């Protein structure tokens, strides 16, 4: 009797664990992602069918769980790649998902181990057959509406704004439930508007929607459009809720300038683990954090930009640190694009969380960042052709203190 009970409990546990507990679909121009989350790793088979284009995903699970059943009809008309999605029990032990596609696509499927609040995830990414660069397409669009040549302006400076996190990666979450990914997108959109209103600049967003973008893809986008600058927007959390203030970060070619900078860089770089990238891209990410000497010049320009932005942020918020900090942020590794990461405020601080959700305050932050960019561009106008070519700064101007640690007196 006791044994029978134990076996029954075991069987029950197996079927529950192989069950899909939640599903998410993130449609975007870059790619559409379908995530299936379960307690145990899901076993699957995938194949494509032609005429019409379909993708079939067979899951080894007994049950058409409520989460899976919910997928029926979950696809929106705006999805660029998926027309429809059908889920049904196919045969004992197998639930079949059929994705009706709008065109031939390139699927990528991979499993992710549990991390943060997530269990096991099976991720299906639907990429366009010819990898399109939506940012490049956007640039071409803006070039049509905004001619690059203006009186007295050699070339419009292209500012790539990167709203941190997105999709599977919510970023930090405040005590009242605000998600960093939403706040960063709102501030980024405001900043884009302000930049586009400037006579000598134009802005592009790495993502303009709620979906996950790997850190390397953000860097690649900035490089693809030969950006003059990249500004990554964040609002992170720290363990202690009393920690507050705005900060600006640049890449470090050595160790981080403070423990806080090191922790934040680690937190930001974990975005790829939480958001979920396939193995190949993970390797890319490791390679990216290896910095060669050619990058030092770009870092110097990043520090100049960072200082201008930090000064302006100090007008609208307390500064967490009165100088630009440096650490190994993967999103700042574009070799030839001066890049900064702006921590607008701490979402973990209740007062700052409230302000981060305030429209007028978001505008103030965006305006401060704009003013910093404006000051930098006035000093370093874009060259008439080609990408920015950086030349090294004298050591005295560098923020690493020429080997000393200028931040040790904190
Ligand atoms: Zn962040």
Short mmCIF file of C-alpha atoms and ligand atoms in Angstrom, two decimals:
data_model
loop_
_atom_site.label_atom_id
_atom_site.label_comp_id
_atom_site.label_asym_id
_atom_site.label_seq_id
_atom_site.Cartn_x
_atom_site.Cartn_y
_atom_site.Cartn_z
CA UNK A 1 0.00 0.00 0.00
CA UNK A 2 2.78 2.33 1.01
CA UNK A 3 4.72 1.38 -2.11
CA UNK A 4 1.69 1.89 -4.32
CA UNK A 5 1.24 5.32 -2.87
CA UNK A 6 4.89 6.19 -3.47
CA UNK A 7 4.69 5.11 -7.13
CA UNK A 8 1.52 7.08 -7.69
CA UNK A 9 3.13 10.16 -6.16
CA UNK A 10 6.19 9.68 -8.36
CA UNK A 11 4.14 9.37 -11.54
CA UNK A 12 2.19 12.42 -10.58
CA UNK A 13 5.39 14.35 -9.99
CA UNK A 14 6.76 13.39 -13.41
CA UNK A 15 3.69 14.46 -15.30
CA UNK A 16 3.46 17.73 -13.39
CA UNK A 17 7.11 18.54 -13.92
CA UNK A 18 7.05 17.92 -17.65
CA UNK A 19 4.08 20.24 -17.86
CA UNK A 20 4.31 23.61 -19.52
CA UNK A 21 3.57 26.08 -16.75
CA UNK A 22 3.62 29.30 -18.68
CA UNK A 23 4.01 30.52 -22.23
CA UNK A 24 4.99 33.87 -23.68
CA UNK A 25 5.16 35.17 -27.20
CA UNK A 26 7.19 38.26 -28.10
CA UNK A 27 6.58 39.45 -31.65
CA UNK A 28 9.05 41.99 -33.04
CA UNK A 29 10.54 43.12 -36.32
CA UNK A 30 13.90 41.65 -35.35
CA UNK A 31 12.45 38.23 -34.61
CA UNK A 32 9.51 36.61 -32.89
CA UNK A 33 10.17 34.58 -29.79
CA UNK A 34 8.03 31.88 -28.21
CA UNK A 35 8.97 30.80 -24.69
CA UNK A 36 7.65 27.68 -22.96
CA UNK A 37 8.46 27.45 -19.29
CA UNK A 38 8.38 24.24 -17.27
CA UNK A 39 9.65 22.78 -14.03
CA UNK A 40 11.63 20.09 -15.84
CA UNK A 41 13.49 20.42 -19.13
CA UNK A 42 11.10 19.81 -22.04
CA UNK A 43 11.97 17.19 -24.65
CA UNK A 44 10.90 18.08 -28.17
CA UNK A 45 11.13 17.46 -31.90
CA UNK A 46 10.87 20.24 -34.44
CA UNK A 47 10.39 20.18 -38.19
CA UNK A 48 9.10 22.43 -40.92
CA UNK A 49 6.42 21.78 -43.50
CA UNK A 50 6.01 23.57 -46.83
CA UNK A 51 3.01 24.77 -48.86
CA UNK A 52 1.99 26.60 -46.82
CA UNK A 53 4.99 27.32 -44.59
CA UNK A 54 4.53 25.81 -41.15
CA UNK A 55 6.70 24.94 -38.22
CA UNK A 56 5.75 21.93 -36.11
CA UNK A 57 6.95 21.54 -32.55
CA UNK A 58 6.18 18.25 -30.80
CA UNK A 59 6.51 18.42 -27.04
CA UNK A 60 6.92 15.33 -24.92
CA UNK A 61 4.28 16.11 -22.37
CA UNK A 62 1.17 14.21 -21.39
CA UNK A 63 -0.95 17.13 -20.78
CA UNK A 64 -2.34 19.97 -22.76
CA UNK A 65 -1.82 22.27 -19.80
CA UNK A 66 -3.88 25.44 -19.42
CA UNK A 67 -0.76 27.48 -20.26
CA UNK A 68 -0.31 25.56 -23.53
CA UNK A 69 -4.01 25.71 -24.39
CA UNK A 70 -3.85 29.47 -23.96
CA UNK A 71 -1.47 29.68 -26.92
CA UNK A 72 -4.38 28.96 -29.29
CA UNK A 73 -5.13 32.31 -30.81
CA UNK A 74 -2.46 34.14 -28.85
CA UNK A 75 -0.74 35.39 -32.01
CA UNK A 76 -1.48 39.01 -32.84
CA UNK A 77 -2.11 40.33 -36.33
CA UNK A 78 0.97 42.54 -36.01
CA UNK A 79 3.33 39.56 -35.67
CA UNK A 80 5.71 39.98 -38.63
CA UNK A 81 6.38 36.26 -39.06
CA UNK A 82 3.68 34.15 -37.44
CA UNK A 83 0.19 34.00 -38.88
CA UNK A 84 -1.36 31.67 -36.38
CA UNK A 85 -0.61 29.16 -33.68
CA UNK A 86 -2.49 25.93 -32.95
CA UNK A 87 -1.96 23.57 -30.04
CA UNK A 88 -3.50 20.14 -29.54
CA UNK A 89 -2.76 16.69 -28.16
CA UNK A 90 -1.24 14.77 -31.03
CA UNK A 91 -0.82 11.27 -29.62
CA UNK A 92 -0.28 9.88 -26.12
CA UNK A 93 2.57 11.76 -24.50
CA UNK A 94 2.88 14.35 -27.26
CA UNK A 95 1.37 17.79 -27.58
CA UNK A 96 1.81 19.38 -30.99
CA UNK A 97 2.22 23.08 -31.69
CA UNK A 98 1.76 24.20 -35.26
CA UNK A 99 2.92 27.66 -36.23
CA UNK A 100 1.43 28.96 -39.47
CA UNK A 101 4.03 31.26 -40.96
CA UNK A 102 3.71 34.32 -43.13
CA UNK A 103 6.82 33.41 -45.10
CA UNK A 104 9.76 31.03 -45.04
CA UNK A 105 11.72 31.65 -41.84
CA UNK A 106 14.87 30.52 -40.05
CA UNK A 107 13.98 28.92 -36.71
CA UNK A 108 16.36 28.65 -33.80
CA UNK A 109 15.43 26.52 -30.81
CA UNK A 110 17.30 26.10 -27.54
CA UNK A 111 16.79 25.26 -23.87
CA UNK A 112 17.76 27.50 -21.01
CA UNK A 113 18.48 26.32 -17.48
CA UNK A 114 16.62 27.95 -14.58
CA UNK A 115 17.80 31.43 -13.67
CA UNK A 116 16.40 34.28 -11.57
CA UNK A 117 12.62 33.72 -11.29
CA UNK A 118 12.49 31.42 -14.28
CA UNK A 119 12.32 27.64 -14.40
CA UNK A 120 13.45 25.63 -17.43
CA UNK A 121 12.71 27.44 -20.67
CA UNK A 122 12.40 26.15 -24.18
CA UNK A 123 12.90 29.06 -26.53
CA UNK A 124 11.88 29.14 -30.17
CA UNK A 125 13.12 32.15 -32.12
CA UNK A 126 11.63 32.83 -35.54
CA UNK A 127 14.15 34.83 -37.54
CA UNK A 128 13.56 36.22 -41.02
CA UNK A 129 15.26 34.15 -43.73
CA UNK A 130 17.39 37.08 -44.84
CA UNK A 131 18.55 38.65 -41.60
CA UNK A 132 17.25 42.15 -41.81
CA UNK A 133 18.65 44.96 -39.83
CA UNK A 134 15.61 46.96 -38.79
CA UNK A 135 17.86 49.72 -37.53
CA UNK A 136 19.53 50.06 -40.89
CA UNK A 137 16.10 50.14 -42.51
CA UNK A 138 15.06 52.83 -40.05
CA UNK A 139 18.15 54.83 -40.84
CA UNK A 140 17.29 54.72 -44.52
CA UNK A 141 13.75 55.85 -43.67
CA UNK A 142 15.00 58.79 -41.60
CA UNK A 143 17.42 59.70 -44.38
CA UNK A 144 14.46 60.10 -46.70
CA UNK A 145 12.57 62.38 -44.34
CA UNK A 146 15.61 64.14 -42.91
CA UNK A 147 18.28 65.00 -45.47
CA UNK A 148 21.72 64.61 -43.96
CA UNK A 149 22.99 67.85 -45.48
CA UNK A 150 21.98 71.02 -43.65
CA UNK A 151 23.60 74.43 -43.79
CA UNK A 152 26.63 74.36 -41.53
CA UNK A 153 26.18 70.68 -40.67
CA UNK A 154 28.60 68.28 -42.38
CA UNK A 155 26.59 65.25 -41.41
CA UNK A 156 23.85 64.48 -38.92
CA UNK A 157 25.25 62.79 -35.86
CA UNK A 158 23.62 59.39 -35.45
CA UNK A 159 22.83 58.65 -31.83
CA UNK A 160 21.81 55.10 -31.04
CA UNK A 161 19.67 54.93 -27.92
CA UNK A 162 19.50 51.55 -26.27
CA UNK A 163 16.58 50.97 -23.89
CA UNK A 164 17.97 48.41 -21.45
CA UNK A 165 16.44 44.93 -21.08
CA UNK A 166 13.09 43.95 -22.70
CA UNK A 167 10.92 40.90 -23.33
CA UNK A 168 12.00 37.90 -21.25
CA UNK A 169 14.37 40.16 -19.35
CA UNK A 170 12.34 42.64 -17.26
CA UNK A 171 15.47 44.21 -15.77
CA UNK A 172 15.21 45.31 -12.18
CA UNK A 173 11.79 45.40 -10.54
CA UNK A 174 10.82 48.08 -8.04
CA UNK A 175 8.95 47.53 -4.80
CA UNK A 176 5.75 48.83 -6.39
CA UNK A 177 6.21 46.48 -9.31
CA UNK A 178 7.60 48.86 -11.93
CA UNK A 179 9.78 47.09 -14.44
CA UNK A 180 13.05 48.59 -15.58
CA UNK A 181 12.43 47.49 -19.20
CA UNK A 182 9.30 49.67 -19.43
CA UNK A 183 10.89 52.72 -17.84
CA UNK A 184 13.99 52.51 -20.03
CA UNK A 185 11.84 52.29 -23.17
CA UNK A 186 9.76 55.31 -22.13
CA UNK A 187 12.80 57.46 -21.39
CA UNK A 188 14.50 56.28 -24.59
CA UNK A 189 11.47 57.22 -26.69
CA UNK A 190 11.39 60.67 -25.10
CA UNK A 191 15.09 61.11 -25.72
CA UNK A 192 14.69 60.07 -29.36
CA UNK A 193 12.04 62.75 -29.86
CA UNK A 194 14.28 65.40 -28.36
CA UNK A 195 17.31 64.36 -30.41
CA UNK A 196 15.32 64.23 -33.65
CA UNK A 197 14.25 67.83 -33.02
CA UNK A 198 17.91 68.93 -32.97
CA UNK A 199 19.21 70.35 -36.26
CA UNK A 200 22.42 68.30 -36.28
CA UNK A 201 21.41 64.93 -34.86
CA UNK A 202 19.11 61.99 -35.39
CA UNK A 203 18.34 59.11 -33.09
CA UNK A 204 17.63 55.42 -33.54
CA UNK A 205 16.39 52.98 -30.91
CA UNK A 206 17.96 49.52 -30.68
CA UNK A 207 14.53 48.22 -29.68
CA UNK A 208 11.20 49.99 -29.95
CA UNK A 209 9.00 47.38 -28.34
CA UNK A 210 8.87 44.86 -25.56
CA UNK A 211 11.16 42.06 -26.67
CA UNK A 212 14.55 40.75 -25.68
CA UNK A 213 17.59 41.88 -27.58
CA UNK A 214 20.95 40.23 -26.77
CA UNK A 215 23.67 42.65 -25.66
CA UNK A 216 25.82 41.77 -28.67
CA UNK A 217 22.94 42.56 -31.03
CA UNK A 218 22.67 46.03 -29.50
CA UNK A 219 26.36 46.63 -30.13
CA UNK A 220 26.08 45.24 -33.67
CA UNK A 221 23.19 47.57 -34.45
CA UNK A 222 25.14 50.63 -33.38
CA UNK A 223 28.07 49.54 -35.52
CA UNK A 224 25.87 48.65 -38.51
CA UNK A 225 24.53 52.20 -38.75
CA UNK A 226 28.00 53.64 -38.00
CA UNK A 227 26.61 55.37 -34.95
CA UNK A 228 28.49 58.35 -33.59
CA UNK A 229 27.37 57.50 -30.06
CA UNK A 230 25.56 54.79 -28.15
CA UNK A 231 23.62 55.63 -25.01
CA UNK A 232 22.21 52.68 -23.08
CA UNK A 233 19.42 53.64 -20.67
CA UNK A 234 18.88 51.83 -17.38
CA UNK A 235 17.27 52.14 -13.94
CA UNK A 236 18.78 49.39 -11.88
CA UNK A 237 18.28 47.98 -8.44
CA UNK A 238 20.61 47.57 -5.53
CA UNK A 239 20.22 45.39 -2.46
CA UNK A 240 19.86 48.33 -0.11
CA UNK A 241 16.74 50.40 -0.82
CA UNK A 242 18.36 53.60 0.48
CA UNK A 243 20.92 53.60 -2.37
CA UNK A 244 19.96 56.40 -4.74
CA UNK A 245 21.12 58.85 -7.37
CA UNK A 246 21.99 58.91 -11.07
CA UNK A 247 25.23 57.52 -12.45
CA UNK A 248 26.99 57.19 -15.78
CA UNK A 249 29.28 54.34 -16.80
CA UNK A 250 31.83 53.75 -19.51
CA UNK A 251 33.71 50.60 -20.46
CA UNK A 252 36.77 49.72 -18.45
CA UNK A 253 39.88 48.26 -20.06
CA UNK A 254 41.00 47.07 -16.66
CA UNK A 255 39.22 46.37 -13.38
CA UNK A 256 36.04 48.19 -12.39
CA UNK A 257 36.46 51.58 -10.74
CA UNK A 258 34.32 50.58 -7.77
CA UNK A 259 32.61 47.58 -6.25
CA UNK A 260 29.22 49.06 -7.17
CA UNK A 261 30.33 49.44 -10.82
CA UNK A 262 31.52 45.83 -10.85
CA UNK A 263 28.24 44.57 -9.40
CA UNK A 264 26.14 46.62 -11.81
CA UNK A 265 28.17 45.43 -14.82
CA UNK A 266 27.67 41.83 -13.70
CA UNK A 267 23.95 42.49 -13.25
CA UNK A 268 23.69 44.07 -16.71
CA UNK A 269 25.72 41.35 -18.40
CA UNK A 270 23.40 38.73 -16.86
CA UNK A 271 20.74 40.16 -19.17
CA UNK A 272 21.80 37.64 -21.82
CA UNK A 273 21.31 34.77 -19.36
CA UNK A 274 17.90 35.98 -18.21
CA UNK A 275 16.71 37.12 -21.63
CA UNK A 276 18.18 33.98 -23.11
CA UNK A 277 20.61 33.68 -26.01
CA UNK A 278 21.60 30.60 -27.98
CA UNK A 279 25.02 29.16 -27.25
CA UNK A 280 26.77 30.65 -30.28
CA UNK A 281 25.80 34.16 -29.24
CA UNK A 282 27.00 33.44 -25.70
CA UNK A 283 30.47 32.76 -27.10
CA UNK A 284 30.31 36.03 -28.99
CA UNK A 285 29.54 37.74 -25.74
CA UNK A 286 32.61 36.26 -24.05
CA UNK A 287 34.79 37.38 -26.94
CA UNK A 288 33.38 40.85 -26.76
CA UNK A 289 34.45 41.42 -23.20
CA UNK A 290 38.07 40.86 -24.21
CA UNK A 291 39.19 44.37 -24.93
CA UNK A 292 42.10 45.22 -27.15
CA UNK A 293 44.16 48.36 -27.04
CA UNK A 294 42.43 49.92 -30.03
CA UNK A 295 39.44 50.33 -27.79
CA UNK A 296 41.22 52.63 -25.37
CA UNK A 297 40.73 55.65 -27.61
CA UNK A 298 37.02 54.97 -27.90
CA UNK A 299 36.80 54.66 -24.12
CA UNK A 300 38.40 58.09 -23.76
CA UNK A 301 35.69 59.60 -25.92
CA UNK A 302 33.07 57.66 -23.97
CA UNK A 303 34.39 59.29 -20.79
CA UNK A 304 34.12 62.76 -22.33
CA UNK A 305 30.51 62.05 -23.32
CA UNK A 306 29.84 60.51 -19.92
CA UNK A 307 31.15 63.56 -18.11
CA UNK A 308 28.92 65.90 -20.12
CA UNK A 309 25.85 63.76 -19.46
CA UNK A 310 26.64 63.27 -15.78
CA UNK A 311 27.01 67.02 -15.26
CA UNK A 312 23.51 67.60 -16.67
CA UNK A 313 21.97 64.72 -14.74
CA UNK A 314 23.30 66.34 -11.59
CA UNK A 315 20.88 69.20 -12.20
CA UNK A 316 17.78 66.97 -12.14
CA UNK A 317 18.82 64.33 -9.60
CA UNK A 318 21.41 63.64 -6.93
CA UNK A 319 24.44 61.93 -8.35
CA UNK A 320 25.33 58.55 -6.98
CA UNK A 321 28.99 59.37 -7.72
CA UNK A 322 30.40 62.68 -8.93
CA UNK A 323 32.38 61.06 -11.74
CA UNK A 324 31.90 58.60 -14.58
CA UNK A 325 32.54 55.07 -13.39
CA UNK A 326 33.95 52.23 -15.44
CA UNK A 327 33.43 48.48 -15.58
CA UNK A 328 33.17 45.65 -18.14
CA UNK A 329 29.70 46.30 -19.53
CA UNK A 330 29.18 44.05 -22.58
CA UNK A 331 26.79 46.57 -24.16
CA UNK A 332 29.53 49.20 -24.26
CA UNK A 333 32.05 47.17 -26.25
CA UNK A 334 31.58 48.65 -29.74
CA UNK A 335 35.18 49.26 -30.78
CA UNK A 336 34.56 52.41 -32.74
CA UNK A 337 31.45 53.88 -31.11
CA UNK A 338 31.84 55.93 -27.93
CA UNK A 339 29.29 54.33 -25.61
CA UNK A 340 27.89 55.11 -22.20
CA UNK A 341 25.42 53.45 -19.89
CA UNK A 342 23.18 55.80 -17.93
CA UNK A 343 21.67 54.59 -14.69
CA UNK A 344 18.94 57.21 -14.57
CA UNK A 345 18.04 56.35 -10.96
CA UNK A 346 17.64 53.32 -8.70
CA UNK A 347 14.32 51.56 -9.19
CA UNK A 348 15.00 49.87 -5.84
CA UNK A 349 14.73 53.20 -4.04
CA UNK A 350 11.00 53.80 -3.35
CA UNK A 351 11.23 57.55 -3.91
CA UNK A 352 13.20 57.17 -7.13
CA UNK A 353 10.86 54.44 -8.34
CA UNK A 354 7.95 56.84 -7.98
CA UNK A 355 9.79 59.58 -9.89
CA UNK A 356 10.90 57.16 -12.61
CA UNK A 357 7.23 56.52 -13.35
CA UNK A 358 6.42 60.21 -13.56
CA UNK A 359 6.07 61.56 -17.13
CA UNK A 360 7.47 64.99 -16.28
CA UNK A 361 10.45 63.46 -14.51
CA UNK A 362 11.16 61.06 -17.38
CA UNK A 363 11.19 64.10 -19.62
CA UNK A 364 13.63 65.89 -17.33
CA UNK A 365 15.97 62.93 -17.41
CA UNK A 366 15.75 62.70 -21.21
CA UNK A 367 16.39 66.41 -21.52
CA UNK A 368 19.44 66.19 -19.26
CA UNK A 369 20.87 63.36 -21.37
CA UNK A 370 20.15 65.36 -24.53
CA UNK A 371 21.99 68.39 -23.15
CA UNK A 372 25.00 66.26 -22.33
CA UNK A 373 25.00 64.76 -25.85
CA UNK A 374 24.59 68.22 -27.34
CA UNK A 375 27.61 69.51 -25.44
CA UNK A 376 29.70 66.54 -26.56
CA UNK A 377 28.65 66.87 -30.22
CA UNK A 378 29.45 70.59 -30.16
CA UNK A 379 33.00 69.70 -29.11
CA UNK A 380 33.30 66.62 -31.32
CA UNK A 381 31.16 67.18 -34.42
CA UNK A 382 30.81 64.12 -36.65
CA UNK A 383 33.33 63.83 -39.44
CA UNK A 384 31.93 64.48 -42.96
CA UNK A 385 32.20 60.81 -44.01
CA UNK A 386 32.66 57.43 -42.42
CA UNK A 387 32.47 56.43 -38.80
CA UNK A 388 34.04 58.38 -35.98
CA UNK A 389 37.73 57.73 -35.83
CA UNK A 390 38.98 58.29 -32.34
CA UNK A 391 42.43 59.51 -31.43
CA UNK A 392 43.87 58.86 -27.98
CA UNK A 393 43.58 61.38 -25.17
CA UNK A 394 46.51 62.40 -23.01
CA UNK A 395 46.72 60.22 -19.91
CA UNK A 396 45.99 63.23 -17.67
CA UNK A 397 42.46 63.47 -19.06
CA UNK A 398 41.68 59.86 -18.48
CA UNK A 399 39.32 58.82 -15.79
CA UNK A 400 41.38 55.89 -14.63
CA UNK A 401 43.65 58.37 -12.85
CA UNK A 402 46.65 57.10 -14.77
CA UNK A 403 46.94 54.02 -12.59
CA UNK A 404 45.84 55.49 -9.27
CA UNK A 405 42.40 54.73 -8.02
CA UNK A 406 40.69 58.11 -7.87
CA UNK A 407 37.65 56.60 -6.20
CA UNK A 408 39.34 55.14 -3.16
CA UNK A 409 38.52 58.17 -1.02
CA UNK A 410 34.79 57.49 -1.13
ZN1 LIG B 1 19.61 47.63 -16.34
#
